[in-house]
mmCIF file of C-alpha atoms in Angstrom:
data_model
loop_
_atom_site.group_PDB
_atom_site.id
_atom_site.type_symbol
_atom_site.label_atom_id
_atom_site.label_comp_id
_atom_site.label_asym_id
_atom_site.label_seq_id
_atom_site.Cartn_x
_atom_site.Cartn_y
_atom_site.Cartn_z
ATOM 1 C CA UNK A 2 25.085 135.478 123.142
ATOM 2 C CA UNK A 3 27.260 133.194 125.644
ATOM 3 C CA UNK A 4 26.303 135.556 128.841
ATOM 4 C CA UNK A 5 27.962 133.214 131.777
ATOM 5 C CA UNK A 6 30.001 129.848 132.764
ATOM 6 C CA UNK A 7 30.712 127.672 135.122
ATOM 7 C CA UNK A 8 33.577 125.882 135.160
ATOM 8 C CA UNK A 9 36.040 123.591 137.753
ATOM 9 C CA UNK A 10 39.465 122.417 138.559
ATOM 10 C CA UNK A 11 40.685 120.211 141.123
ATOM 11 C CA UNK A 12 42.167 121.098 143.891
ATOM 12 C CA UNK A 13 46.145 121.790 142.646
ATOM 13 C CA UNK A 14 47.789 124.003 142.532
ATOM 14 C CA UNK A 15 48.239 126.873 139.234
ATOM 15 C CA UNK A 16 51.961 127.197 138.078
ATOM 16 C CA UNK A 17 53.277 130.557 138.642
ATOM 17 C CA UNK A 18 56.586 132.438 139.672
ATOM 18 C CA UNK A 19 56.211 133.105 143.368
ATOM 19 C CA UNK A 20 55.770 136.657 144.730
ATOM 20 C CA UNK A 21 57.808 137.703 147.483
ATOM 21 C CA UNK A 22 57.132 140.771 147.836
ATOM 22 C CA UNK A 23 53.415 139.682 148.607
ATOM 23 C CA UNK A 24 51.939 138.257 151.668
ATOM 24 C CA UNK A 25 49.123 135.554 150.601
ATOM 25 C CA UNK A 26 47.009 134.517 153.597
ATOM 26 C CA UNK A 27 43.687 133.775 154.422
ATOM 27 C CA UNK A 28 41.837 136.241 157.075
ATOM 28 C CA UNK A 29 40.188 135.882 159.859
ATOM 29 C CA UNK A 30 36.791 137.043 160.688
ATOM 30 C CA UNK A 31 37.524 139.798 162.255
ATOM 31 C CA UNK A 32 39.852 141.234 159.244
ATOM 32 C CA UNK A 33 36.787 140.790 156.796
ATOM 33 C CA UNK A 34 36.256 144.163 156.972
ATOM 34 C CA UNK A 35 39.197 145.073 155.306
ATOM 35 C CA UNK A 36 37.951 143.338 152.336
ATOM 36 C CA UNK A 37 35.299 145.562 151.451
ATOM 37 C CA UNK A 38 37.092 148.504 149.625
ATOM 38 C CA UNK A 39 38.480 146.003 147.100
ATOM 39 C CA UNK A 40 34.250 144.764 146.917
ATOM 40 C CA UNK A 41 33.240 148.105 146.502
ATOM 41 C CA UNK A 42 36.232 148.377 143.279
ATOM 42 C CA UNK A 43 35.019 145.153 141.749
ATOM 43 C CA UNK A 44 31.560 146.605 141.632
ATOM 44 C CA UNK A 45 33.096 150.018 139.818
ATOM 45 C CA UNK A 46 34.568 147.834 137.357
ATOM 46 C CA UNK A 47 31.435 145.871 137.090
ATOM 47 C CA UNK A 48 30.273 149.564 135.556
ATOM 48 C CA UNK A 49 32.901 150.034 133.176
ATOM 49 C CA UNK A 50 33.143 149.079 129.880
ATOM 50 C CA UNK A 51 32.814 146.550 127.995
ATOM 51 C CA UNK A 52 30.745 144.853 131.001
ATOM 52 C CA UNK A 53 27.861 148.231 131.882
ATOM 53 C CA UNK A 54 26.808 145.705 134.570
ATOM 54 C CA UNK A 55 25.004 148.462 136.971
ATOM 55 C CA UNK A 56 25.173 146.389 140.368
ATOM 56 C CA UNK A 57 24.841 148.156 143.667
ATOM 57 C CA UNK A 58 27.197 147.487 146.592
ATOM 58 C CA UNK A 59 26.229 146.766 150.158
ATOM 59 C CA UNK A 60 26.951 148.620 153.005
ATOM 60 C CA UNK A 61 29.529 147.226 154.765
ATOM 61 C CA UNK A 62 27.106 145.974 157.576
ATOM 62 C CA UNK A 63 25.001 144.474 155.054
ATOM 63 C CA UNK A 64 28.540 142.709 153.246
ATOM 64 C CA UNK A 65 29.738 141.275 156.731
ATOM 65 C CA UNK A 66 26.044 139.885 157.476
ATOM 66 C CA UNK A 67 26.198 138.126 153.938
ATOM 67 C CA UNK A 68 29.428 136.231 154.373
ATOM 68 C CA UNK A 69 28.226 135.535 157.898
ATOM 69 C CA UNK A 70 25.331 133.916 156.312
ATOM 70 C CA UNK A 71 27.255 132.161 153.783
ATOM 71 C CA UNK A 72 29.741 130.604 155.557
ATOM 72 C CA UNK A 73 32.508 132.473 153.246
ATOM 73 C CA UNK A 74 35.699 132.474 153.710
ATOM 74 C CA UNK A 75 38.101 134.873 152.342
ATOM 75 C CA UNK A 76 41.977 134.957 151.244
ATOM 76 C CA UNK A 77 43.743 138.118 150.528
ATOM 77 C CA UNK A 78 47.089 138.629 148.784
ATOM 78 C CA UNK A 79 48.942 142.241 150.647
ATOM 79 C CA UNK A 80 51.589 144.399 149.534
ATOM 80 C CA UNK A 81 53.391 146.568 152.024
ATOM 81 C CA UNK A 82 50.626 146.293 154.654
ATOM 82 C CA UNK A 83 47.706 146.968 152.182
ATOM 83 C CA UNK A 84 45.221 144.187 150.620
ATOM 84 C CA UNK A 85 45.296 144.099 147.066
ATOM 85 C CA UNK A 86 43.704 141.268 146.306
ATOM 86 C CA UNK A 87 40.973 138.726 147.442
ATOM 87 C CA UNK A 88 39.140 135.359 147.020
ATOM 88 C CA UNK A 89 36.027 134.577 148.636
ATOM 89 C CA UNK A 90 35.327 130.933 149.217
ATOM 90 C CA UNK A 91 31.939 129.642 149.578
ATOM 91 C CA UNK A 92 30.068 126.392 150.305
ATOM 92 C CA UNK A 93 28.213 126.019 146.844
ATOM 93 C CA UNK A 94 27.843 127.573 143.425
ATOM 94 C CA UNK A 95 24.781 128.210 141.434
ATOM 95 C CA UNK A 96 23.923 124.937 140.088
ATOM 96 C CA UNK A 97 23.072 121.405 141.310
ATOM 97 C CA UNK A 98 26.587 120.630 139.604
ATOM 98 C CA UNK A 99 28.352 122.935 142.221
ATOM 99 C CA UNK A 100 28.072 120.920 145.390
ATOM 100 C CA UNK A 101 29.308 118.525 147.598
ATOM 101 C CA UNK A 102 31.419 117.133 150.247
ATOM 102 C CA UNK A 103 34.214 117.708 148.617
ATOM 103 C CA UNK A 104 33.682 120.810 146.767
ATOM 104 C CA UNK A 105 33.843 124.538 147.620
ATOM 105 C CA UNK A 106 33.431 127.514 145.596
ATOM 106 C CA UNK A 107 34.926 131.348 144.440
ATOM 107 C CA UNK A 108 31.766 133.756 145.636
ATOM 108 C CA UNK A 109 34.014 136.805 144.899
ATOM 109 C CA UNK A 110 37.190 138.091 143.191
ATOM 110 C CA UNK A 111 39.081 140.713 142.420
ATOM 111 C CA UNK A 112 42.634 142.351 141.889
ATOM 112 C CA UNK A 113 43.346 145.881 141.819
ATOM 113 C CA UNK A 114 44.669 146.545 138.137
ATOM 114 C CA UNK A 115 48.262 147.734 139.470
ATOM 115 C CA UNK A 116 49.030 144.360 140.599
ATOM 116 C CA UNK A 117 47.440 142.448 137.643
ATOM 117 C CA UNK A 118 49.818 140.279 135.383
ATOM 118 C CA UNK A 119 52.852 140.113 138.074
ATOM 119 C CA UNK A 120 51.329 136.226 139.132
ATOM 120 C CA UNK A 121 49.761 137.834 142.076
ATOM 121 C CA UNK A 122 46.212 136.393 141.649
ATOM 122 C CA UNK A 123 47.539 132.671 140.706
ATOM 123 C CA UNK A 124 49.856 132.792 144.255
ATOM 124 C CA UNK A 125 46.611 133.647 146.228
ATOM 125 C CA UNK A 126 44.817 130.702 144.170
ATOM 126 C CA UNK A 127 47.942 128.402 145.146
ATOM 127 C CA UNK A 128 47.187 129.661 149.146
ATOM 128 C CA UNK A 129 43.379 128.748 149.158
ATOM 129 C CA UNK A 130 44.224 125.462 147.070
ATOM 130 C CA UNK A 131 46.731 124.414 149.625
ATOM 131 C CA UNK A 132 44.129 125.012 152.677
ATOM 132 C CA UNK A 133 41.456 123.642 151.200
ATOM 133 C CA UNK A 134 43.260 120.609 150.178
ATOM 134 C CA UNK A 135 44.988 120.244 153.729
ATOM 135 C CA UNK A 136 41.030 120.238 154.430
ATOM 136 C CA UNK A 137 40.058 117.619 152.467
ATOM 137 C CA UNK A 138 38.298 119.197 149.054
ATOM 138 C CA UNK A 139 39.045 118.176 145.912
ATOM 139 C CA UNK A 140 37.459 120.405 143.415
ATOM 140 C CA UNK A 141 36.882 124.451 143.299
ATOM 141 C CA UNK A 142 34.419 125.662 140.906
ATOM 142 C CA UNK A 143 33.698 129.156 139.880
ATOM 143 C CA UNK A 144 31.263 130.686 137.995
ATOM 144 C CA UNK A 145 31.876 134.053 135.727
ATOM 145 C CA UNK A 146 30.349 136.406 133.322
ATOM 146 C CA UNK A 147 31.822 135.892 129.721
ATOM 147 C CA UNK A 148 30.907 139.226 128.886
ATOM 148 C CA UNK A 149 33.869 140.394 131.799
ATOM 149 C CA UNK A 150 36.741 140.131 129.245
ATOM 150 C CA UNK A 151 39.155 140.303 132.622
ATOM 151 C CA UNK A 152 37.637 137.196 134.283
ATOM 152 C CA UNK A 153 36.890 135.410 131.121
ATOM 153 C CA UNK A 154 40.668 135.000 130.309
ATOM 154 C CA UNK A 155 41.734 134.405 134.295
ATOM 155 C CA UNK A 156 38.989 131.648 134.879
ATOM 156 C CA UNK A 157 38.904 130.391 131.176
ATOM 157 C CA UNK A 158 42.713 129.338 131.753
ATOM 158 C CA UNK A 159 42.698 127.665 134.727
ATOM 159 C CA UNK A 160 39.082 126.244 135.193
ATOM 160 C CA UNK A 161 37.087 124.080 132.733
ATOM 161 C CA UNK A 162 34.021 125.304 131.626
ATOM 162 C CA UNK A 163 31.169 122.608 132.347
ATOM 163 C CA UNK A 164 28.123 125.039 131.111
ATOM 164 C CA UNK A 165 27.246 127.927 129.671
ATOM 165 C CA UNK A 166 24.499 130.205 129.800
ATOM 166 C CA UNK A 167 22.986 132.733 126.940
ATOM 167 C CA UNK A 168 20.815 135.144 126.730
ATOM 168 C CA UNK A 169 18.691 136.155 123.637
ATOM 169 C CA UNK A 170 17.393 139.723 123.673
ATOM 170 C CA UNK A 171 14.225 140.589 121.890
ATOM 171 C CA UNK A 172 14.357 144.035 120.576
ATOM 172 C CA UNK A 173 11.501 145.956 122.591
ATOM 173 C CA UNK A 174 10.236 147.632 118.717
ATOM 174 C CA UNK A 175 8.498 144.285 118.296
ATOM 175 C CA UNK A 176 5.986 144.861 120.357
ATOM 176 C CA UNK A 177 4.719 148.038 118.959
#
C-alpha cells in the first residue's frame, strides 16, 4: 500500500486567519534547544496509532549535532512564552527531484494537538515562506508518510504530491 510522498509548492504563501495570540519566528542557533521537547512528542506520536512507527529519539546532544550537520534551520510558532510548534528547514529532500538552487526542504514538523486546527501551523508556514522567499527560493518540498493520517491531510492540502512510494509485504508463512 501507498507507504510515503513527496510533494512541492512554491514559495507563497497558505491562506489562513492570522493568529495573534501567537508569536511565529524563526530561531536562532542557540534557541535550538528548545526545540527538542516538541521532537521528542513527534516521535511519541510516531508510536501511536494508526502509524506504530517505533522510531527512537536522539539525545539532545546527538539532535543539535544533526541539524549542525545539516545545515537546518528551524521556525517555531509560541504561545505565552512556550514553543508549540516547529518547522525544520533543510537543504535537500530524499530524492534527486528535491534539490537545487532554489529549493529548500521541511526535515521536521510538528504541532502539539492543543493548538491544532486554530491556523497555527499554516501562520508558521506563511513565516518560513516569507524568509525564504526574501532569500531567493522558490519551491519547498516535503516529504511524508501516508500512513500518518495527521500529516497526510496537512501536506496533502497544501503541497502537490510528485511521487509516491509503496510497500508490498510478503507474509513471513510463505517461507515455511
Amino acid at each position: 500500500g501507498l507507504r510515503c510522498a513527496d510533494a512541492i509548492r512554491p514559495m507563497e504563501p497558505v491562506p489562513c486567519a492570522p493568529c495573534p495570540e501567537y508569536r511565529f519566528t524563526e530561531l536562532t542557533a542557540a534557541q535550538y534547544a528548545q526545540v527538542y521537547p516538541l521532537e521528542l512528542a513527534l516521535y511519541e506520536h510516531y508510536r501511536q496509532s494508526p502509524f506504530f512507527m517505533n522510531r527512537t529519539p536522539d539525545s539532545l546532544a546527538a539532535f543539535l549535532q544533526s541539524v549542525r550537520e545539516e545545515e537546518a534551520r528551524f521556525f517555531a510558532a509560541a504561545k505565552d512564552g512556550q514553543l508549540c510548534a516547529y518547522l525544520k528547514i533543510g537543504k535537500v529532500g530524499e530524492n534527486f527531484a528535491a534539490a537545487g538552487d532554489g529549493y529548500r526542504h521541511v526535515h521536521g514538523a510538528y504541532c502539539l494537538p492543543e493548538h491544532r486546527g486554530r491556523g497555527v501551523y499554516q501562520n508558521l508556514m506563511n513565516t518560513a515562506i516569507r524568509t525564504l522567499k526574501s532569500e531567493g527560493f522558490t519551491s519547498l518540498g516535503v516529504d511524508y508518510e501516508t500512513i500518518n493520517p495527521t500529516a497526510r491531510h496537512f501536506w496533502g492540502r497544501h503541497f502537490l504530491p510528485y511521487t509516491a512510494s509503496v510497500v508490498r509485504r510478503i507474509d513471513e508463512r510463505i517461507l515455511k
